[in-house]
Amino acid sequence: MGTGEQSRWKRVAIGCVALATLAVVVAGCRPEPAATPSSSPSITVKEPTPAPSVSPIETEKPQAAFELPASCEQIYSAAMLASLQSANPPLNDPGVTMLSTENADLLEIIHGGAPTLRCSWGQPSEYGLATNVTVIDADQAEAVLAALPAAGFGCEALGDGTVCRIEQKGVTLDDNEYTRGETHYVGDGAVVTTAWINFAPDGYTEDVVATLWG
């Protein structure tokens, strides 16, 4: 091999070494491939805690359905009030102690703390009447409507409620005849109880019902 040919092969060998070295350098600068995760990461989404629901406060039906009048004059129509003032005054004489009923179930409700308006007509005598308007709830109304027929009252529908009546005649120790009775009305939210002796104005309870319930 001549000297020129040896020189040429020497250059080729050096060039190959240079290319190999360059390849190693380039390969060394190449970024490492990202590691493939073995599994997908789980993402936990925290649900917001719902606010506690607020239930509406239910109002008591009797108080909401019936408003007790402020005075006795408000339980009558103008015509009935004038008739009572003329026929058997006064209204609410303090000496009149007559109860508006003798029925034990009704007395327990009336004197048990329920809101009540008492009205009486006449002076202390064997001639007059007493009425109570008392706020009741549905359970009390049901109890009254069961108790009155059992006590001998005759009941029938009146307006949107029920009216119950009982009457009796007798003779006093002085041989004076008398007629006494009770008339009670059970309506939405209230009961109207009336006891009378020798004085039962025509349409009395019906007028009270029409005035209070319409």
Short mmCIF file of C-alpha atoms in Angstrom, two decimals:
data_model
loop_
_atom_site.label_atom_id
_atom_site.label_comp_id
_atom_site.label_asym_id
_atom_site.label_seq_id
_atom_site.Cartn_x
_atom_site.Cartn_y
_atom_site.Cartn_z
CA MET A 1 0.00 0.00 0.00
CA GLY A 2 1.41 3.39 -0.99
CA THR A 3 1.84 6.29 1.25
CA GLY A 4 -1.03 8.24 -0.31
CA GLU A 5 -3.40 5.36 0.04
CA GLN A 6 -2.43 4.88 3.70
CA SER A 7 -3.06 8.58 4.31
CA ARG A 8 -6.52 8.31 2.71
CA TRP A 9 -7.57 5.32 4.86
CA LYS A 10 -6.27 7.07 7.95
CA ARG A 11 -8.56 10.05 7.27
CA VAL A 12 -11.53 7.76 6.74
CA ALA A 13 -10.87 6.00 10.06
CA ILE A 14 -10.58 9.29 11.92
CA GLY A 15 -13.85 10.48 10.36
CA CYS A 16 -15.62 7.32 11.45
CA VAL A 17 -14.37 7.76 15.00
CA ALA A 18 -15.56 11.38 15.00
CA LEU A 19 -19.06 10.37 13.79
CA ALA A 20 -19.26 7.66 16.42
CA THR A 21 -18.26 10.11 19.13
CA LEU A 22 -20.84 12.64 17.88
CA ALA A 23 -23.55 10.00 17.98
CA VAL A 24 -22.66 9.21 21.59
CA VAL A 25 -22.81 12.90 22.55
CA VAL A 26 -26.14 13.43 20.81
CA ALA A 27 -27.54 10.34 22.43
CA GLY A 28 -26.35 11.56 25.82
CA CYS A 29 -28.18 14.90 25.49
CA ARG A 30 -31.49 13.38 24.48
CA PRO A 31 -34.07 13.85 27.30
CA GLU A 32 -35.23 10.75 29.10
CA PRO A 33 -38.72 9.63 28.09
CA ALA A 34 -41.41 10.37 30.65
CA ALA A 35 -42.19 7.47 32.88
CA THR A 36 -45.47 5.82 32.11
CA PRO A 37 -47.56 5.63 35.28
CA SER A 38 -48.51 2.16 36.31
CA SER A 39 -52.11 3.19 36.88
CA SER A 40 -54.31 6.27 36.43
CA PRO A 41 -54.39 8.47 39.54
CA SER A 42 -57.77 8.43 41.37
CA ILE A 43 -59.37 11.83 41.85
CA THR A 44 -61.62 12.24 44.89
CA VAL A 45 -64.24 14.97 44.54
CA LYS A 46 -65.55 16.15 47.89
CA GLU A 47 -69.25 16.77 47.64
CA PRO A 48 -70.44 19.90 49.48
CA THR A 49 -72.36 19.06 52.64
CA PRO A 50 -75.99 19.99 52.05
CA ALA A 51 -77.45 22.51 54.44
CA PRO A 52 -80.03 21.05 56.79
CA SER A 53 -83.54 21.45 55.44
CA VAL A 54 -85.83 23.65 57.48
CA SER A 55 -89.37 22.42 57.83
CA PRO A 56 -92.04 25.13 57.90
CA ILE A 57 -93.54 25.77 61.31
CA GLU A 58 -97.15 24.79 61.23
CA THR A 59 -99.46 27.19 62.99
CA GLU A 60 -102.09 25.87 65.28
CA LYS A 61 -105.30 25.60 63.37
CA PRO A 62 -107.73 26.76 66.00
CA GLN A 63 -105.89 30.04 66.58
CA ALA A 64 -105.35 30.54 62.87
CA ALA A 65 -108.92 29.59 61.81
CA PHE A 66 -110.87 31.44 64.51
CA GLU A 67 -110.27 34.81 66.08
CA LEU A 68 -111.95 35.27 69.44
CA PRO A 69 -114.00 38.49 69.54
CA ALA A 70 -112.82 41.21 71.90
CA SER A 71 -116.27 41.93 73.37
CA CYS A 72 -119.73 40.42 73.64
CA GLU A 73 -121.24 43.05 71.37
CA GLN A 74 -119.19 41.57 68.52
CA ILE A 75 -120.81 38.14 68.61
CA TYR A 76 -124.27 39.41 67.58
CA SER A 77 -125.75 41.09 64.57
CA ALA A 78 -126.93 44.67 65.13
CA ALA A 79 -130.57 43.53 65.07
CA MET A 80 -130.06 40.72 67.62
CA LEU A 81 -128.03 42.97 69.92
CA ALA A 82 -130.79 45.58 69.91
CA SER A 83 -133.41 42.89 70.60
CA LEU A 84 -131.48 41.49 73.56
CA GLN A 85 -130.87 44.93 75.03
CA SER A 86 -134.58 45.60 74.84
CA ALA A 87 -135.92 42.20 75.96
CA ASN A 88 -133.67 41.30 78.90
CA PRO A 89 -130.96 43.74 79.94
CA PRO A 90 -128.32 44.21 81.13
CA LEU A 91 -125.41 42.60 79.32
CA ASN A 92 -122.99 40.92 81.74
CA ASP A 93 -124.58 41.72 85.08
CA PRO A 94 -121.89 40.77 87.63
CA GLY A 95 -124.52 39.05 89.80
CA VAL A 96 -125.37 36.47 87.11
CA THR A 97 -123.41 33.32 87.87
CA MET A 98 -125.25 30.93 85.55
CA LEU A 99 -122.92 28.57 83.70
CA SER A 100 -123.19 28.28 79.92
CA THR A 101 -123.47 24.48 80.26
CA GLU A 102 -123.70 21.75 82.87
CA ASN A 103 -122.01 19.18 80.64
CA ALA A 104 -118.81 17.97 82.33
CA ASP A 105 -116.88 17.52 79.07
CA LEU A 106 -117.60 21.07 77.96
CA LEU A 107 -116.89 22.53 81.39
CA GLU A 108 -113.49 20.84 81.40
CA ILE A 109 -112.61 22.57 78.11
CA ILE A 110 -114.05 25.96 79.07
CA HIS A 111 -112.33 26.06 82.47
CA GLY A 112 -109.17 24.32 81.30
CA GLY A 113 -107.44 27.50 80.17
CA ALA A 114 -108.79 27.79 76.63
CA PRO A 115 -109.36 31.39 75.43
CA THR A 116 -113.01 32.15 76.30
CA LEU A 117 -115.42 35.07 76.06
CA ARG A 118 -118.40 34.98 78.48
CA CYS A 119 -121.63 36.88 77.86
CA SER A 120 -124.84 36.90 79.91
CA TRP A 121 -128.20 38.62 79.63
CA GLY A 122 -130.57 39.57 82.46
CA GLN A 123 -130.35 40.06 86.19
CA PRO A 124 -129.92 37.31 88.79
CA SER A 125 -133.32 35.58 88.55
CA GLU A 126 -135.09 32.63 86.94
CA TYR A 127 -135.04 34.43 83.61
CA GLY A 128 -131.93 34.82 81.46
CA LEU A 129 -129.12 33.14 79.60
CA ALA A 130 -125.34 32.77 79.56
CA THR A 131 -123.10 32.14 76.55
CA ASN A 132 -119.43 31.27 76.25
CA VAL A 133 -117.39 31.38 73.05
CA THR A 134 -114.35 29.13 73.54
CA VAL A 135 -111.44 28.37 71.22
CA ILE A 136 -110.94 24.63 70.66
CA ASP A 137 -108.77 22.38 68.53
CA ALA A 138 -109.84 19.55 66.24
CA ASP A 139 -109.44 16.84 68.88
CA GLN A 140 -111.57 18.78 71.36
CA ALA A 141 -114.25 19.36 68.73
CA GLU A 142 -114.35 15.63 68.00
CA ALA A 143 -114.66 14.84 71.71
CA VAL A 144 -117.53 17.32 72.17
CA LEU A 145 -119.42 15.96 69.17
CA ALA A 146 -119.14 12.49 70.66
CA ALA A 147 -120.09 13.53 74.20
CA LEU A 148 -123.21 15.61 73.49
CA PRO A 149 -125.34 12.94 71.75
CA ALA A 150 -124.32 10.51 74.50
CA ALA A 151 -125.69 13.03 77.03
CA GLY A 152 -129.07 13.18 75.32
CA PHE A 153 -128.56 16.17 73.03
CA GLY A 154 -130.13 16.21 69.61
CA CYS A 155 -127.61 17.34 66.98
CA GLU A 156 -127.88 18.52 63.39
CA ALA A 157 -125.84 20.39 60.82
CA LEU A 158 -125.79 24.18 60.96
CA GLY A 159 -123.65 26.07 58.47
CA ASP A 160 -120.26 24.34 58.34
CA GLY A 161 -120.62 22.99 61.88
CA THR A 162 -123.00 21.16 64.20
CA VAL A 163 -125.61 22.47 66.62
CA CYS A 164 -126.81 20.37 69.56
CA ARG A 165 -129.84 21.11 71.75
CA ILE A 166 -131.50 19.80 74.86
CA GLU A 167 -134.53 21.12 76.74
CA GLN A 168 -136.46 20.21 79.86
CA LYS A 169 -139.48 21.46 81.77
CA GLY A 170 -140.04 21.40 85.51
CA VAL A 171 -141.71 22.94 88.51
CA THR A 172 -139.93 24.91 91.21
CA LEU A 173 -140.47 24.46 94.94
CA ASP A 174 -142.83 27.41 94.70
CA ASP A 175 -144.91 25.56 92.14
CA ASN A 176 -143.71 27.75 89.33
CA GLU A 177 -143.23 26.06 85.99
CA TYR A 178 -139.97 26.63 84.18
CA THR A 179 -138.29 25.66 80.93
CA ARG A 180 -134.58 25.45 80.69
CA GLY A 181 -132.16 24.16 78.12
CA GLU A 182 -128.78 24.28 76.46
CA THR A 183 -127.80 24.97 72.87
CA HIS A 184 -124.23 24.37 71.73
CA TYR A 185 -122.57 24.93 68.38
CA VAL A 186 -119.29 23.29 67.36
CA GLY A 187 -117.67 25.19 64.52
CA ASP A 188 -114.28 25.58 62.91
CA GLY A 189 -111.93 26.53 65.75
CA ALA A 190 -114.48 27.29 68.48
CA VAL A 191 -117.51 26.09 70.41
CA VAL A 192 -120.42 28.35 71.42
CA THR A 193 -122.15 27.11 74.56
CA THR A 194 -125.42 28.62 75.79
CA ALA A 195 -127.57 27.75 78.80
CA TRP A 196 -130.92 29.49 79.28
CA ILE A 197 -133.86 29.46 81.65
CA ASN A 198 -137.26 30.81 80.63
CA PHE A 199 -135.53 33.00 78.05
CA ALA A 200 -134.69 31.50 74.66
CA PRO A 201 -134.70 34.21 71.98
CA ASP A 202 -135.71 32.85 68.60
CA GLY A 203 -132.70 32.39 66.32
CA TYR A 204 -130.21 33.27 69.06
CA THR A 205 -127.52 30.68 68.33
CA GLU A 206 -128.08 30.92 64.59
CA ASP A 207 -127.38 34.65 64.80
CA VAL A 208 -124.15 34.10 66.75
CA VAL A 209 -123.00 31.50 64.22
CA ALA A 210 -123.77 33.74 61.26
CA THR A 211 -121.98 36.68 62.89
CA LEU A 212 -118.83 34.78 63.88
CA TRP A 213 -118.46 32.41 60.91
CA GLY A 214 -120.40 34.25 58.21
#
